PDB file of C-alpha atoms and ligand atoms in Angstrom:
ATOM      1  CA  UNK A  24      -0.160   0.074   0.097  1.00  0.00           C
ATOM      2  CA  UNK A  25       1.494   3.616  -0.825  1.00  0.00           C
ATOM      3  CA  UNK A  26       1.271   6.906   0.516  1.00  0.00           C
ATOM      4  CA  UNK A  27      -1.826   7.905  -1.813  1.00  0.00           C
ATOM      5  CA  UNK A  28      -3.613   4.873  -1.264  1.00  0.00           C
ATOM      6  CA  UNK A  29      -3.473   5.170   2.754  1.00  0.00           C
ATOM      7  CA  UNK A  30      -6.191   8.198   2.570  1.00  0.00           C
ATOM      8  CA  UNK A  31      -8.258   6.923  -0.560  1.00  0.00           C
ATOM      9  CA  UNK A  32     -11.270   5.772   0.141  1.00  0.00           C
ATOM     10  CA  UNK A  33     -11.347   2.761  -1.162  1.00  0.00           C
ATOM     11  CA  UNK A  34     -14.996   2.646  -2.697  1.00  0.00           C
ATOM     12  CA  UNK A  35     -16.377   2.825  -6.543  1.00  0.00           C
ATOM     13  CA  UNK A  36     -14.465   5.478  -8.200  1.00  0.00           C
ATOM     14  CA  UNK A  37     -17.537   5.790 -10.431  1.00  0.00           C
ATOM     15  CA  UNK A  38     -20.833   5.357  -7.861  1.00  0.00           C
ATOM     16  CA  UNK A  39     -19.275   5.724  -4.388  1.00  0.00           C
ATOM     17  CA  UNK A  40     -20.535   2.016  -3.723  1.00  0.00           C
ATOM     18  CA  UNK A  41     -18.735  -0.388  -2.096  1.00  0.00           C
ATOM     19  CA  UNK A  42     -15.481  -1.832  -4.286  1.00  0.00           C
ATOM     20  CA  UNK A  43     -15.663  -5.328  -4.967  1.00  0.00           C
ATOM     21  CA  UNK A  44     -12.869  -7.456  -5.940  1.00  0.00           C
ATOM     22  CA  UNK A  45     -11.899  -4.861  -7.986  1.00  0.00           C
ATOM     23  CA  UNK A  46     -10.097  -2.223  -6.215  1.00  0.00           C
ATOM     24  CA  UNK A  47     -12.178   1.384  -6.916  1.00  0.00           C
ATOM     25  CA  UNK A  48     -14.603  -0.171  -8.747  1.00  0.00           C
ATOM     26  CA  UNK A  49     -18.217  -1.781  -7.522  1.00  0.00           C
ATOM     27  CA  UNK A  50     -19.719  -4.783  -9.670  1.00  0.00           C
ATOM     28  CA  UNK A  51     -22.056  -2.992 -11.456  1.00  0.00           C
ATOM     29  CA  UNK A  52     -20.058  -0.844 -13.240  1.00  0.00           C
ATOM     30  CA  UNK A  53     -17.231  -3.054 -13.507  1.00  0.00           C
ATOM     31  CA  UNK A  54     -20.747  -4.842 -15.392  1.00  0.00           C
ATOM     32  CA  UNK A  55     -21.553  -2.095 -17.336  1.00  0.00           C
ATOM     33  CA  UNK A  56     -18.190  -1.682 -18.983  1.00  0.00           C
ATOM     34  CA  UNK A  57     -18.767  -2.992 -22.459  1.00  0.00           C
ATOM     35  CA  UNK A  58     -16.099  -6.348 -22.697  1.00  0.00           C
ATOM     36  CA  UNK A  59     -15.641  -7.836 -26.690  1.00  0.00           C
ATOM     37  CA  UNK A  60     -11.910  -9.540 -26.567  1.00  0.00           C
ATOM     38  CA  UNK A  61     -11.109 -10.119 -29.967  1.00  0.00           C
ATOM     39  CA  UNK A  62      -8.798  -8.394 -32.531  1.00  0.00           C
ATOM     40  CA  UNK A  63      -8.587  -5.540 -33.945  1.00  0.00           C
ATOM     41  CA  UNK A  64      -6.273  -5.773 -37.549  1.00  0.00           C
ATOM     42  CA  UNK A  65      -5.064  -2.072 -37.884  1.00  0.00           C
ATOM     43  CA  UNK A  66      -1.194  -1.571 -40.333  1.00  0.00           C
ATOM     44  CA  UNK A  67      -1.649  -5.208 -41.303  1.00  0.00           C
ATOM     45  CA  UNK A  68      -1.088  -6.149 -37.219  1.00  0.00           C
ATOM     46  CA  UNK A  69      -3.306  -8.124 -35.499  1.00  0.00           C
ATOM     47  CA  UNK A  70      -4.005  -6.651 -32.130  1.00  0.00           C
ATOM     48  CA  UNK A  71      -5.999  -7.594 -28.996  1.00  0.00           C
ATOM     49  CA  UNK A  72      -8.652  -5.469 -27.542  1.00  0.00           C
ATOM     50  CA  UNK A  73     -10.430  -6.085 -24.445  1.00  0.00           C
ATOM     51  CA  UNK A  74     -12.708  -2.823 -23.921  1.00  0.00           C
ATOM     52  CA  UNK A  75     -14.391  -0.132 -26.042  1.00  0.00           C
ATOM     53  CA  UNK A  76     -13.456   3.064 -25.083  1.00  0.00           C
ATOM     54  CA  UNK A  77     -16.788   4.410 -23.251  1.00  0.00           C
ATOM     55  CA  UNK A  78     -18.700   5.675 -20.907  1.00  0.00           C
ATOM     56  CA  UNK A  79     -16.884   4.920 -18.039  1.00  0.00           C
ATOM     57  CA  UNK A  80     -14.085   2.793 -18.737  1.00  0.00           C
ATOM     58  CA  UNK A  81     -13.014   6.661 -20.801  1.00  0.00           C
ATOM     59  CA  UNK A  82     -13.257   8.742 -17.885  1.00  0.00           C
ATOM     60  CA  UNK A  83     -11.340   6.041 -15.705  1.00  0.00           C
ATOM     61  CA  UNK A  84      -8.664   5.988 -18.208  1.00  0.00           C
ATOM     62  CA  UNK A  85      -8.870   9.842 -18.841  1.00  0.00           C
ATOM     63  CA  UNK A  86      -8.531  10.930 -15.100  1.00  0.00           C
ATOM     64  CA  UNK A  87      -6.219   8.580 -14.560  1.00  0.00           C
ATOM     65  CA  UNK A  88      -4.120  10.090 -17.141  1.00  0.00           C
ATOM     66  CA  UNK A  89      -4.736  13.928 -16.890  1.00  0.00           C
ATOM     67  CA  UNK A  90      -5.652  14.312 -13.301  1.00  0.00           C
ATOM     68  CA  UNK A  91      -2.610  12.115 -11.898  1.00  0.00           C
ATOM     69  CA  UNK A  92      -5.422   9.651 -10.114  1.00  0.00           C
ATOM     70  CA  UNK A  93      -2.483   7.574  -9.752  1.00  0.00           C
ATOM     71  CA  UNK A  94      -4.740   5.229  -7.983  1.00  0.00           C
ATOM     72  CA  UNK A  95      -6.662   4.083 -10.556  1.00  0.00           C
ATOM     73  CA  UNK A  96      -3.522   2.236 -12.074  1.00  0.00           C
ATOM     74  CA  UNK A  97      -4.429  -0.994  -9.195  1.00  0.00           C
ATOM     75  CA  UNK A  98      -8.155  -0.723 -11.198  1.00  0.00           C
ATOM     76  CA  UNK A  99      -6.690  -0.290 -14.912  1.00  0.00           C
ATOM     77  CA  UNK A 100      -4.403  -3.642 -13.955  1.00  0.00           C
ATOM     78  CA  UNK A 101      -7.046  -5.399 -12.930  1.00  0.00           C
ATOM     79  CA  UNK A 102      -9.144  -5.106 -16.043  1.00  0.00           C
ATOM     80  CA  UNK A 103      -5.530  -5.247 -18.419  1.00  0.00           C
ATOM     81  CA  UNK A 104      -5.515  -8.786 -16.453  1.00  0.00           C
ATOM     82  CA  UNK A 105      -9.014  -9.337 -17.527  1.00  0.00           C
ATOM     83  CA  UNK A 106      -8.331  -8.748 -21.433  1.00  0.00           C
ATOM     84  CA  UNK A 107      -4.940 -11.133 -20.958  1.00  0.00           C
ATOM     85  CA  UNK A 108      -6.776 -14.067 -19.359  1.00  0.00           C
ATOM     86  CA  UNK A 109      -9.046 -14.453 -22.563  1.00  0.00           C
ATOM     87  CA  UNK A 110      -6.119 -14.104 -24.971  1.00  0.00           C
ATOM     88  CA  UNK A 111      -3.880 -16.761 -26.270  1.00  0.00           C
ATOM     89  CA  UNK A 112      -0.404 -16.699 -27.478  1.00  0.00           C
ATOM     90  CA  UNK A 113      -0.476 -20.185 -28.526  1.00  0.00           C
ATOM     91  CA  UNK A 114       3.387 -20.476 -27.207  1.00  0.00           C
ATOM     92  CA  UNK A 115       5.076 -19.798 -23.928  1.00  0.00           C
ATOM     93  CA  UNK A 116       5.102 -16.242 -23.132  1.00  0.00           C
ATOM     94  CA  UNK A 117       8.386 -14.843 -21.673  1.00  0.00           C
ATOM     95  CA  UNK A 118       6.879 -11.426 -20.171  1.00  0.00           C
ATOM     96  CA  UNK A 119       5.722  -8.491 -21.206  1.00  0.00           C
ATOM     97  CA  UNK A 120       6.754  -4.471 -22.238  1.00  0.00           C
ATOM     98  CA  UNK A 121       4.646  -1.574 -22.055  1.00  0.00           C
ATOM     99  CA  UNK A 122       4.186   1.368 -24.511  1.00  0.00           C
ATOM    100  CA  UNK A 123       6.499   4.074 -22.222  1.00  0.00           C
ATOM    101  CA  UNK A 124       6.306   7.740 -22.173  1.00  0.00           C
ATOM    102  CA  UNK A 125       8.717   9.718 -23.677  1.00  0.00           C
ATOM    103  CA  UNK A 126      10.923  11.333 -20.684  1.00  0.00           C
ATOM    104  CA  UNK A 127       9.272  15.132 -21.262  1.00  0.00           C
ATOM    105  CA  UNK A 128       5.593  13.931 -20.929  1.00  0.00           C
ATOM    106  CA  UNK A 129       7.400  11.893 -17.910  1.00  0.00           C
ATOM    107  CA  UNK A 130       8.977  15.139 -16.517  1.00  0.00           C
ATOM    108  CA  UNK A 131       5.608  17.341 -17.000  1.00  0.00           C
ATOM    109  CA  UNK A 132       3.016  14.730 -15.941  1.00  0.00           C
ATOM    110  CA  UNK A 133       5.354  13.217 -12.970  1.00  0.00           C
ATOM    111  CA  UNK A 134       3.933   9.257 -13.567  1.00  0.00           C
ATOM    112  CA  UNK A 135       4.473   6.957 -16.664  1.00  0.00           C
ATOM    113  CA  UNK A 136       1.055   5.835 -16.920  1.00  0.00           C
ATOM    114  CA  UNK A 137       1.137   2.819 -18.654  1.00  0.00           C
ATOM    115  CA  UNK A 138       4.947   1.942 -16.507  1.00  0.00           C
ATOM    116  CA  UNK A 139       2.483   1.912 -12.782  1.00  0.00           C
ATOM    117  CA  UNK A 140      -0.159  -0.072 -14.622  1.00  0.00           C
ATOM    118  CA  UNK A 141       2.692  -2.390 -15.509  1.00  0.00           C
ATOM    119  CA  UNK A 142       3.857  -2.760 -12.621  1.00  0.00           C
ATOM    120  CA  UNK A 143       0.645  -3.572 -11.033  1.00  0.00           C
ATOM    121  CA  UNK A 144       0.080  -6.531 -14.226  1.00  0.00           C
ATOM    122  CA  UNK A 145       3.418  -7.896 -12.692  1.00  0.00           C
ATOM    123  CA  UNK A 146       2.889  -7.568  -9.005  1.00  0.00           C
ATOM    124  CA  UNK A 147      -1.052  -9.445  -9.148  1.00  0.00           C
ATOM    125  CA  UNK A 148       0.251 -11.849 -12.082  1.00  0.00           C
ATOM    126  CA  UNK A 149       3.599 -12.773 -11.401  1.00  0.00           C
ATOM    127  CA  UNK A 150       4.473 -12.221 -15.245  1.00  0.00           C
ATOM    128  CA  UNK A 151       7.945 -10.847 -16.552  1.00  0.00           C
ATOM    129  CA  UNK A 152       7.747  -6.576 -16.622  1.00  0.00           C
ATOM    130  CA  UNK A 153      10.962  -5.963 -19.313  1.00  0.00           C
ATOM    131  CA  UNK A 154      10.983  -2.345 -17.347  1.00  0.00           C
ATOM    132  CA  UNK A 155      12.601  -0.092 -19.383  1.00  0.00           C
ATOM    133  CA  UNK A 156      13.854  -2.422 -22.434  1.00  0.00           C
ATOM    134  CA  UNK A 157      11.397  -0.497 -24.790  1.00  0.00           C
ATOM    135  CA  UNK A 158      11.715   3.241 -24.573  1.00  0.00           C
ATOM    136  CA  UNK A 159      10.219   6.075 -26.368  1.00  0.00           C
ATOM    137  CA  UNK A 160      13.320   8.034 -27.504  1.00  0.00           C
ATOM    138  CA  UNK A 161      11.656  10.731 -29.682  1.00  0.00           C
ATOM    139  CA  UNK A 162       8.311  13.150 -27.566  1.00  0.00           C
ATOM    140  CA  UNK A 163       5.937  13.223 -30.254  1.00  0.00           C
ATOM    141  CA  UNK A 164       3.144  15.807 -30.242  1.00  0.00           C
ATOM    142  CA  UNK A 165      -0.184  14.557 -28.503  1.00  0.00           C
ATOM    143  CA  UNK A 166      -1.563  12.426 -31.229  1.00  0.00           C
ATOM    144  CA  UNK A 167      -5.458  14.206 -30.972  1.00  0.00           C
ATOM    145  CA  UNK A 168      -6.208  15.915 -34.152  1.00  0.00           C
ATOM    146  CA  UNK A 169      -3.523  14.500 -36.564  1.00  0.00           C
ATOM    147  CA  UNK A 170      -4.766  12.918 -39.088  1.00  0.00           C
ATOM    148  CA  UNK A 171      -3.774   9.073 -39.308  1.00  0.00           C
ATOM    149  CA  UNK A 172      -1.014   9.547 -42.105  1.00  0.00           C
ATOM    150  CA  UNK A 173       0.779  12.432 -39.482  1.00  0.00           C
ATOM    151  CA  UNK A 174       0.615  10.508 -36.743  1.00  0.00           C
ATOM    152  CA  UNK A 175       2.051   8.084 -38.444  1.00  0.00           C
ATOM    153  CA  UNK A 176       5.230  10.597 -39.794  1.00  0.00           C
ATOM    154  CA  UNK A 177       5.227  11.329 -36.204  1.00  0.00           C
ATOM    155  CA  UNK A 178       5.407   8.014 -34.532  1.00  0.00           C
ATOM    156  CA  UNK A 179       8.589   6.713 -36.461  1.00  0.00           C
ATOM    157  CA  UNK A 180      11.803   5.997 -35.433  1.00  0.00           C
ATOM    158  CA  UNK A 181      10.054   6.755 -31.899  1.00  0.00           C
ATOM    159  CA  UNK A 182      11.051   3.838 -29.635  1.00  0.00           C
ATOM    160  CA  UNK A 183      14.284   2.055 -29.496  1.00  0.00           C
ATOM    161  CA  UNK A 184      14.022  -1.354 -27.153  1.00  0.00           C
ATOM    162  CA  UNK A 185      17.410  -3.488 -26.214  1.00  0.00           C
ATOM    163  CA  UNK A 186      17.832  -7.200 -23.902  1.00  0.00           C
ATOM    164  CA  UNK A 187      14.890  -8.603 -25.561  1.00  0.00           C
ATOM    165  CA  UNK A 188      16.716 -10.725 -28.110  1.00  0.00           C
ATOM    166  CA  UNK A 189      14.755 -14.050 -28.590  1.00  0.00           C
ATOM    167  CA  UNK A 190      12.057 -13.044 -26.309  1.00  0.00           C
ATOM    168  CA  UNK A 191       8.716 -13.904 -26.823  1.00  0.00           C
ATOM    169  CA  UNK A 192       6.513 -10.693 -25.001  1.00  0.00           C
ATOM    170  CA  UNK A 193       3.102  -9.489 -25.233  1.00  0.00           C
ATOM    171  CA  UNK A 194       3.090  -5.218 -25.857  1.00  0.00           C
ATOM    172  CA  UNK A 195       0.767  -3.695 -23.829  1.00  0.00           C
ATOM    173  CA  UNK A 196      -1.347  -0.064 -24.281  1.00  0.00           C
ATOM    174  CA  UNK A 197      -4.001   1.002 -22.498  1.00  0.00           C
ATOM    175  CA  UNK A 198      -6.321   2.732 -26.086  1.00  0.00           C
ATOM    176  CA  UNK A 199      -6.292   1.998 -29.610  1.00  0.00           C
ATOM    177  CA  UNK A 200      -6.984   4.265 -32.076  1.00  0.00           C
ATOM    178  CA  UNK A 201      -5.257   4.228 -35.380  1.00  0.00           C
ATOM    179  CA  UNK A 202      -2.655   1.275 -34.103  1.00  0.00           C
ATOM    180  CA  UNK A 203       0.263   3.740 -35.337  1.00  0.00           C
ATOM    181  CA  UNK A 204       1.514   3.460 -31.965  1.00  0.00           C
ATOM    182  CA  UNK A 205       1.307  -0.292 -31.209  1.00  0.00           C
ATOM    183  CA  UNK A 206       3.093  -0.772 -34.654  1.00  0.00           C
ATOM    184  CA  UNK A 207       5.588   1.579 -34.375  1.00  0.00           C
ATOM    185  CA  UNK A 208       6.764   0.146 -30.866  1.00  0.00           C
ATOM    186  CA  UNK A 209       6.014  -3.520 -32.619  1.00  0.00           C
ATOM    187  CA  UNK A 210       9.036  -2.450 -35.135  1.00  0.00           C
ATOM    188  CA  UNK A 211      11.509  -1.476 -32.418  1.00  0.00           C
ATOM    189  CA  UNK A 212      10.889  -4.629 -30.353  1.00  0.00           C
ATOM    190  CA  UNK A 213      11.781  -6.203 -33.975  1.00  0.00           C
ATOM    191  CA  UNK A 214      14.458  -4.510 -34.494  1.00  0.00           C
ATOM    192  CA  UNK A 215      15.991  -5.677 -30.842  1.00  0.00           C
ATOM    193  CA  UNK A 216      15.640  -9.068 -32.076  1.00  0.00           C
ATOM    194  CA  UNK A 217      12.461  -9.909 -30.314  1.00  0.00           C
ATOM    195  CA  UNK A 218      10.800 -13.096 -31.821  1.00  0.00           C
ATOM    196  CA  UNK A 219       7.193 -12.685 -31.071  1.00  0.00           C
ATOM    197  CA  UNK A 220       5.334  -9.810 -30.324  1.00  0.00           C
ATOM    198  CA  UNK A 221       1.867  -9.910 -29.392  1.00  0.00           C
ATOM    199  CA  UNK A 222       0.494  -6.703 -29.425  1.00  0.00           C
ATOM    200  CA  UNK A 223      -2.495  -6.088 -26.576  1.00  0.00           C
ATOM    201  CA  UNK A 224      -4.612  -3.158 -25.944  1.00  0.00           C
ATOM    202  CA  UNK A 225      -6.974  -2.443 -22.710  1.00  0.00           C
ATOM    203  CA  UNK A 226      -9.258  -0.341 -24.682  1.00  0.00           C
ATOM    204  CA  UNK A 227     -10.594   0.856 -28.770  1.00  0.00           C
TER     205      UNK A 227
HETATM  206 ZN1  LIG B   8     -19.406   1.928  -9.090  1.00  0.00          ZN
END
């Protein structure tokens, strides 16, 4: 339990009823999330996605990232594990990486949203987290408002990976839009010698 948690009221973030098995989420609000796991095709890449990025999930993710509600990383990690529970890679996995923030974004925001979720996923599932092995080396402007092609150009060589040769890994991100972030991150991982990359998104 960290400092923030200690002072955080353990009720549902959305309706303030008692939380259930997922921190800060009650069973009723959990059931209302639109969970439809399956593959989406983006840029010729099959991306496994869990939830629809609507309503309550959108609120949780937005408040987590933009209002620094860092304790919601626990809620989101549980939801991510729900997605991973449906996913079958068809072979043994070595672990996972997350799509990281660029250093400048990290400085401004004060935390790396996917890194916190990654640490929680590791804590809850025991799955290896190759923390820091995938880096965002170019600080790309916010993807919002850019066209698909602009996003693509914006992200070219935005990532660098290391020390993952021959591994089968999951690549995790929170929101899937055009798929270019996961695509570029996958390229960096393949360049670093990763054997198999499985891109997985919490929501789309
Ligand atoms: Zn609720």
